[in-house]
XYZ file of C-alpha atoms in Angstrom:
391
model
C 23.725 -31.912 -9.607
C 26.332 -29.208 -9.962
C 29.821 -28.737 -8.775
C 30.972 -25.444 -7.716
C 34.952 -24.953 -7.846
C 35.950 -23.222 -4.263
C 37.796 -20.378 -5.564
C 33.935 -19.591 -7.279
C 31.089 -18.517 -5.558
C 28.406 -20.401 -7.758
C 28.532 -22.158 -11.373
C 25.874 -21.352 -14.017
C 24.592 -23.977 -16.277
C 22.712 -22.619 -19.814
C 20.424 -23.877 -22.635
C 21.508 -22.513 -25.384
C 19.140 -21.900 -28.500
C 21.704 -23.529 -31.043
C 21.857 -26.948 -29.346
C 24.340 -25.689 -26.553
C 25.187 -26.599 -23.327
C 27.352 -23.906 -21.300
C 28.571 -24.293 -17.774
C 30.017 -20.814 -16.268
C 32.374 -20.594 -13.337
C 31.159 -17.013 -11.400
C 33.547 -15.021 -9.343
C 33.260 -11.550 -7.388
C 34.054 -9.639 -10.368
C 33.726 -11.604 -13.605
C 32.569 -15.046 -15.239
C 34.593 -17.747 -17.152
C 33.045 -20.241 -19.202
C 34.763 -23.615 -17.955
C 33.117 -26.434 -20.262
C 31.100 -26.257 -23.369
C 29.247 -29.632 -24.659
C 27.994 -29.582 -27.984
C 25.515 -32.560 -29.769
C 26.429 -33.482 -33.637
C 23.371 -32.217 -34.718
C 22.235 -28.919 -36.540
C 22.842 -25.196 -34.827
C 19.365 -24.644 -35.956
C 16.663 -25.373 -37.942
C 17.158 -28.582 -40.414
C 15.123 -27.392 -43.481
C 15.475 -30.294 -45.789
C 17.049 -34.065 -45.633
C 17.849 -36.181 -48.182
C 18.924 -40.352 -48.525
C 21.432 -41.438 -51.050
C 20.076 -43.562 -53.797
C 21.676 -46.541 -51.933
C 20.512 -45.381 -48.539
C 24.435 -45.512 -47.039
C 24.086 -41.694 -46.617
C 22.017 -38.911 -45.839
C 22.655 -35.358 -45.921
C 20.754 -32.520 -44.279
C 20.677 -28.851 -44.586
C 20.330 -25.812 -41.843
C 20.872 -22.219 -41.537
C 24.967 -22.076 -41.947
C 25.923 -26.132 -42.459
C 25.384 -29.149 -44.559
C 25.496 -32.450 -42.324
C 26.566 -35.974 -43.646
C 25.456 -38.903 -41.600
C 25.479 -42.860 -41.457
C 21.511 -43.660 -41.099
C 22.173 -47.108 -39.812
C 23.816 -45.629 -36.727
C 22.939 -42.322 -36.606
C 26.780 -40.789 -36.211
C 27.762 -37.476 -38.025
C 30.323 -38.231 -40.581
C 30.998 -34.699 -41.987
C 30.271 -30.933 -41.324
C 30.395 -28.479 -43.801
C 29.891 -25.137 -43.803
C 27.756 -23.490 -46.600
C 24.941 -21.078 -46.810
C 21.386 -21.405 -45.820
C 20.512 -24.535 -47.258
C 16.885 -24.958 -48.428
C 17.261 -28.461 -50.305
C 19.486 -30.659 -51.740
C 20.779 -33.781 -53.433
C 22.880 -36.909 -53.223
C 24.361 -37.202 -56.518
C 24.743 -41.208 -57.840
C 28.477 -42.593 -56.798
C 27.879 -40.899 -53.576
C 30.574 -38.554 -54.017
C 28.943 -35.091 -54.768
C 25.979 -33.065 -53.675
C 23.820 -30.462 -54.426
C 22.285 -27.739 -52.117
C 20.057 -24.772 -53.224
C 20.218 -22.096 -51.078
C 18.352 -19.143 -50.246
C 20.542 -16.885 -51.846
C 19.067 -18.247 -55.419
C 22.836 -20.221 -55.497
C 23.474 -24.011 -55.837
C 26.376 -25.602 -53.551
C 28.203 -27.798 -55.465
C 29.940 -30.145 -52.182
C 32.593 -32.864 -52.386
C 31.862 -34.903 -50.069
C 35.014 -37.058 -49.982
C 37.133 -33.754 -49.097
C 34.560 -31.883 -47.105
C 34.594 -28.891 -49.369
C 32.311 -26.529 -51.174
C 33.864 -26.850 -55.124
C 31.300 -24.558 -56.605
C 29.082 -22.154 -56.572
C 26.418 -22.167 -59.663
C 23.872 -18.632 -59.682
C 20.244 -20.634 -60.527
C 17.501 -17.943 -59.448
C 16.583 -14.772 -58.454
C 14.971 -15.766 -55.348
C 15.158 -19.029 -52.830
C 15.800 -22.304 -54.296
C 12.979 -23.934 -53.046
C 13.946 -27.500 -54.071
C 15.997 -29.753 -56.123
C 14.485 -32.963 -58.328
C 16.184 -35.312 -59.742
C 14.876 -36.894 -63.486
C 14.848 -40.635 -63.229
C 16.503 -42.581 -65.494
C 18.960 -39.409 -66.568
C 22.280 -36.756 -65.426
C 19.422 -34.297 -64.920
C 17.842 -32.194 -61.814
C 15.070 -29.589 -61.419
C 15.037 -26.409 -59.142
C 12.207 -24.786 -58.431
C 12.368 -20.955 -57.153
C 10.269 -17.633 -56.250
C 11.208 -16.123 -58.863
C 7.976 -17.979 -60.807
C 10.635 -19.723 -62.967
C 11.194 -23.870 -63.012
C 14.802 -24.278 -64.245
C 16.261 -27.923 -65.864
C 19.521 -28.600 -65.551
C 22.036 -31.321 -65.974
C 25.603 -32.577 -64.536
C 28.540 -34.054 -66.051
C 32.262 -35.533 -64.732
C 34.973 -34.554 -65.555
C 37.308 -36.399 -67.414
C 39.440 -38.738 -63.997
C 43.520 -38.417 -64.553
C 43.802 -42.167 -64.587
C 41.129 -41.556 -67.696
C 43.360 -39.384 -69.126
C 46.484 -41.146 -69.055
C 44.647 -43.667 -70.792
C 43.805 -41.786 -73.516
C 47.331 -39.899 -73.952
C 49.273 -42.965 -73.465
C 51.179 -42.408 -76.747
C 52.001 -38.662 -75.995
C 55.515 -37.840 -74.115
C 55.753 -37.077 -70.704
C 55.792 -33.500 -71.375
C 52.286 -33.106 -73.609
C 51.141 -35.642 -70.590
C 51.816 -32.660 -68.040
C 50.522 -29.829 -69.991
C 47.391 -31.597 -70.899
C 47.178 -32.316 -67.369
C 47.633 -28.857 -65.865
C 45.429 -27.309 -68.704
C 42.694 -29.652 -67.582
C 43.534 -29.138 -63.712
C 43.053 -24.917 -64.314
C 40.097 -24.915 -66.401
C 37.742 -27.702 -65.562
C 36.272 -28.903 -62.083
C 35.495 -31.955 -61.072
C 31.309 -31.851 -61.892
C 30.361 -29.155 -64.025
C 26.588 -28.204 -64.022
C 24.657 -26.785 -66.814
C 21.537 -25.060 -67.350
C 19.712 -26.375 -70.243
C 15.865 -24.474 -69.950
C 13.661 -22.933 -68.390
C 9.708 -23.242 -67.440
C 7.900 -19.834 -67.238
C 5.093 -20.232 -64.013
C 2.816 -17.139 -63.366
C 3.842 -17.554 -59.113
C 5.981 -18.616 -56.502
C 7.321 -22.118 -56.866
C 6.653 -24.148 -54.021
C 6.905 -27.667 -54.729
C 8.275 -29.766 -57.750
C 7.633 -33.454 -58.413
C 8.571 -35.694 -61.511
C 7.074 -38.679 -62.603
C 8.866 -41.711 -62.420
C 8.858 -42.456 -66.398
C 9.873 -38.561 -66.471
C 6.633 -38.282 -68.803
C 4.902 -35.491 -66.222
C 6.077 -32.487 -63.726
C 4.109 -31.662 -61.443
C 4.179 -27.771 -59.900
C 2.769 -26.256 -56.647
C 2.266 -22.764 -56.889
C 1.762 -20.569 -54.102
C -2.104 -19.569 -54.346
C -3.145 -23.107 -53.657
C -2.831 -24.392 -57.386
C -1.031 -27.503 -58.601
C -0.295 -27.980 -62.172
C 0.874 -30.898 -64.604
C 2.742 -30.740 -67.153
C 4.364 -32.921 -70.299
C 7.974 -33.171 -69.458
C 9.324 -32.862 -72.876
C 7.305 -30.089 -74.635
C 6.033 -28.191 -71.222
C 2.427 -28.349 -73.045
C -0.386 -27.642 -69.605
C -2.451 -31.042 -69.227
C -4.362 -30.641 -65.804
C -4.927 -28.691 -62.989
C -5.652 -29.912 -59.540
C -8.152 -28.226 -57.619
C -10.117 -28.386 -54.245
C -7.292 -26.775 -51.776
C -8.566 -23.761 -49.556
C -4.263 -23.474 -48.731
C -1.494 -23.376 -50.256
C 0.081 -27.291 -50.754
C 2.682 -27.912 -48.697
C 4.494 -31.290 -49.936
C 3.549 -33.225 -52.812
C 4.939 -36.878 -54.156
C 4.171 -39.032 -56.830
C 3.662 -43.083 -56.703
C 6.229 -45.348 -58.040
C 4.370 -46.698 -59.912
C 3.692 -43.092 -61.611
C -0.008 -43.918 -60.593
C -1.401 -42.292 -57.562
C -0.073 -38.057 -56.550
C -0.441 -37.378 -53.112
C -0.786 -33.334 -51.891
C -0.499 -32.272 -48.107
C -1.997 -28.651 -47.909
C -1.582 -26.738 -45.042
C -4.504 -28.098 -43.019
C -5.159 -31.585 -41.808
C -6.690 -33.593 -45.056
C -4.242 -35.431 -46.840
C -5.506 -35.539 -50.791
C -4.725 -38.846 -53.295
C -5.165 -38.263 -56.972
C -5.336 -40.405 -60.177
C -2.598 -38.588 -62.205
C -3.720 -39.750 -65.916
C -7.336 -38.255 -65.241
C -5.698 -35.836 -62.164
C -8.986 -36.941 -60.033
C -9.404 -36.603 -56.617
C -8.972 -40.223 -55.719
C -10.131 -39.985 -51.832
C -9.445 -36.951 -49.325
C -8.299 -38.273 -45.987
C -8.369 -36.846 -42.297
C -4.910 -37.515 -41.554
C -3.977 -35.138 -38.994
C -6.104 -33.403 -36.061
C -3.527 -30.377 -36.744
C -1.399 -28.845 -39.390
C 0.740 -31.662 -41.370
C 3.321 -31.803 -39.367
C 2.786 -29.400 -36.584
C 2.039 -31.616 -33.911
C 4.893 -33.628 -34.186
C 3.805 -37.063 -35.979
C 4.750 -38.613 -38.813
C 1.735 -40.987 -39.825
C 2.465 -43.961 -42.513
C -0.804 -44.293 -44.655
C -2.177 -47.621 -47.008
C -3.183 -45.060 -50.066
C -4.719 -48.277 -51.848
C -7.184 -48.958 -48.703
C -6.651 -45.386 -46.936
C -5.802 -46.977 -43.823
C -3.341 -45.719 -40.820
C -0.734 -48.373 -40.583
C 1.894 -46.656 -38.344
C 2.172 -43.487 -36.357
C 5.943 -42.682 -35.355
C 6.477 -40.493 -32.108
C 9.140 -38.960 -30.833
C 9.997 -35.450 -31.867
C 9.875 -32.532 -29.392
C 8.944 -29.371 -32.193
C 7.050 -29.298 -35.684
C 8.257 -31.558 -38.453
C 10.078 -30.023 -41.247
C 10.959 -32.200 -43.440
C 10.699 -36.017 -44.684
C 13.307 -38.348 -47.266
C 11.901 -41.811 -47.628
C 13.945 -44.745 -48.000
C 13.823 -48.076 -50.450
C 15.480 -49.942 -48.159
C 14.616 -53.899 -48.350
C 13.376 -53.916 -45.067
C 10.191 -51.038 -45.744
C 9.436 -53.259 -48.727
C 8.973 -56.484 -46.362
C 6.982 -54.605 -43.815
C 4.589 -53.007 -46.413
C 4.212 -56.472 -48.147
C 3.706 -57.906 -44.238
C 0.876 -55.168 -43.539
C -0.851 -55.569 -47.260
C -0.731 -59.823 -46.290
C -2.427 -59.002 -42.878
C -4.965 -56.719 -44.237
C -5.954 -59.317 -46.702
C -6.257 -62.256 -44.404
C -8.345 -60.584 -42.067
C -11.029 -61.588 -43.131
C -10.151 -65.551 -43.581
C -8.449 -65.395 -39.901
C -11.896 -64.065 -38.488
C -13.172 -67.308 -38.163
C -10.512 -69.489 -37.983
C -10.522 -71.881 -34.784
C -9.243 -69.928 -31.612
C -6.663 -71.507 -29.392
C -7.417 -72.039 -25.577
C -5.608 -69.375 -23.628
C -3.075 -70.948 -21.146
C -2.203 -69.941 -17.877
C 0.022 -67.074 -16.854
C 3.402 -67.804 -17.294
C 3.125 -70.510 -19.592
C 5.100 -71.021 -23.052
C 3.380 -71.453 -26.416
C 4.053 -70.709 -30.624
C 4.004 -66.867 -31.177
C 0.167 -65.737 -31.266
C -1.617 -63.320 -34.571
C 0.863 -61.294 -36.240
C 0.327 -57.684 -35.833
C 1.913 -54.635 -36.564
C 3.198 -54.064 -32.935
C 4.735 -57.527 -33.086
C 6.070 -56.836 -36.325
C 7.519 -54.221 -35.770
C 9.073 -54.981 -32.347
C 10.631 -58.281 -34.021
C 12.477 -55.675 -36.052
C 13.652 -53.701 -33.189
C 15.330 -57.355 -31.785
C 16.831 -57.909 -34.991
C 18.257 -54.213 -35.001
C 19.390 -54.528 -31.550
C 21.396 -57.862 -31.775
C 22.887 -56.563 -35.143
C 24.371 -54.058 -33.127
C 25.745 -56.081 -30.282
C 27.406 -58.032 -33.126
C 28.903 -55.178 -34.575
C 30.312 -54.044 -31.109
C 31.940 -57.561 -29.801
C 33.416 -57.285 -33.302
C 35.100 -54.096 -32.544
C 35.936 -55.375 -28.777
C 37.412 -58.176 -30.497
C 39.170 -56.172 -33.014
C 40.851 -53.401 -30.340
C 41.959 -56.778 -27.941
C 43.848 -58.236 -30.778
């Protein structure tokens, strides 16, 4: 449906490439743009999200802007504007970030005021991801400029901190010491401490979760692990005919998982760096044909396949949210019990339209008894707020 004003001959409505939605009002001898809506999402491309170790917040990167949002409902909180953001990272308290750009740069962002604090010069090429060490105030970046860089992060000393501490002084020392530390210091400084030589590109960087290993991607199809504390070479993983593109480790530090760029999906035993199974996951490129598919890597079965986007996937941040932890306990209890529920007794089946208990559990079930839940969460929240606005 369109509405054409009289004084205009027609109106024009375009699809923009960045997400917009123009409406033009056309006359005999010119146009004029008479409404413009625009979605909270990205301008272009999102090239890398990441959850906050709490999972209140996630952040994601694009060509020109870094995007804060509220995963439980979805809504845009902040937009910042910063370069082309490759990566990133929610720093612990929530109240700074990280992004590596393809400049070689790292964005320093304060979140609470919306700003870009710092800029920090890290490699000589793209910034191809950020790591953070468990356990530690440290982070790894990973570049093409065949270089692995370690850095760390400190705070700065809070005023209320300071007062403390010069609570003896007069009020005059108080407000030097206070504007010396105000020019020279910001409010996370971020060091380099060394550096990891690599003979190529940099793809993809993953840390074990005792920080004992690193593993590296390389470009030419090579993955390589390494001691975290002396960088001494222990294995190399083999088998890929293409380059890897996405690699994780277990939390257990057990099991690595490498997605090259074809449709296997490779598990390997990281003390003896193994190939533990290779799995047909996809019929196309990871990632290309829109799925995201949730795999059992202890039985190498499909659990869940999640629909719904319209172009290739980019990128992925996993939660450790409560609620994945009950469903993957759920699925492991199933998968167990299968074969004890084969021959228990069946019931009769009743007539149509009859009542009865809830039938087998299943993952459809499951998973749409989670949806409910969701849902009436949500109605609560909003008759709060109707509540709240008729007061």
């Amino acid at each position: 449906m369109s509405v054409t004003p009289k004084s205009s001959l027609a109106s024009l409505a375009l699809s923009l490439n960045n997400n917009l939605l123009e409406i033009h009002s056309i006359e005999r001898s010119s146009s004029t743009k008479t409404l413009t809506i625009e979605l909270q999402g990205h301008r272009y491309d999102i090239r890398s999200v990441t959850l906050s170790s709490d999972n209140t917040l996630l952040m994601s990167t694009s060509h020109n802007a870094v995007k804060f949002w509220n995963p439980s409902t979805g809504s845009c909180l902040r937009t910042i504007d910063c370069g082309y953001g490759l990566c990133g990272l929610i720093l612990p308290r929530n109240k700074f970030a990280l992004v590596g750009t393809k400049g070689g740069t790292i964005e320093i962002i304060d979140i609470r005021s919306g700003t870009c604090i710092d800029v920090v010069k890290a490699h000589g090429g793209f910034v191809r991801l950020i790591a953070t060490i468990p356990d530690g105030d440290d982070f790894v970046t990973g570049s093409e400029g065949h270089e692995v860089k370690f850095w760390e992060y400190q705070y700065t000393q809070q005023p209320n901190q300071m007062y403390h501490a010069l609570k003896h002084y007069t009020i005059l020392e108080i407000m030097t010491e206070e504007y010396r530390v105000n020019k020279h210091s910001k409010p996370l400084m971020v060091s380099h401490i060394r550096t990891m030589k690599m003979n190529d590109d940099v793809q993809v960087v993953a840390v074990s979760p005792d920080a004992k290993y690193i593993a590296v991607v390389l470009l030419y199809c090579t993955v390589k692990v390494f001691f975290m504390d002396s960088f001494k070479f222990f294995l190399s993983l083999y088998c890929h005919k293409l380059p890897v593109l996405c690699m994780d480790i277990s939390s257990d530090g057990d099991l690595l998982v490498t997605e090259p760029a074809y449709k296997n999906l490779k598990i390997w035993f990281l003390d003896f760096c193994d190939c533990h199974k290779s799995i047909l996951a996809h019929a196309d490129s990871a990632g290309k044909y829109r799925l995201i598919k949730y795999w059992d890597a202890d039985k190498f079965k499909l659990l869940l396949t999640l629909e719904g986007h319209h172009a290739e996937v980019w990128c992925l941040s996993i939660s450790s949210h409560e609620k994945e932890k009950r469903l993957e306990q759920m699925f492991k209890s199933d998968l167990d019990n299968a074969f004890e529920n084969r021959y228990a007794p069946k019931e009769e089946l009743l007539e149509e339209g009859a009542v009865a208990l809830a039938g087998e559990k299943t993952q459809e079930t499951i998973f749409t008894t989670d949806s409910i839940i969701d849902a009436l969460d949500i109605v609560e929240d909003e008759l709060k707020h109707i509540t709240g606005h008729a007061v």
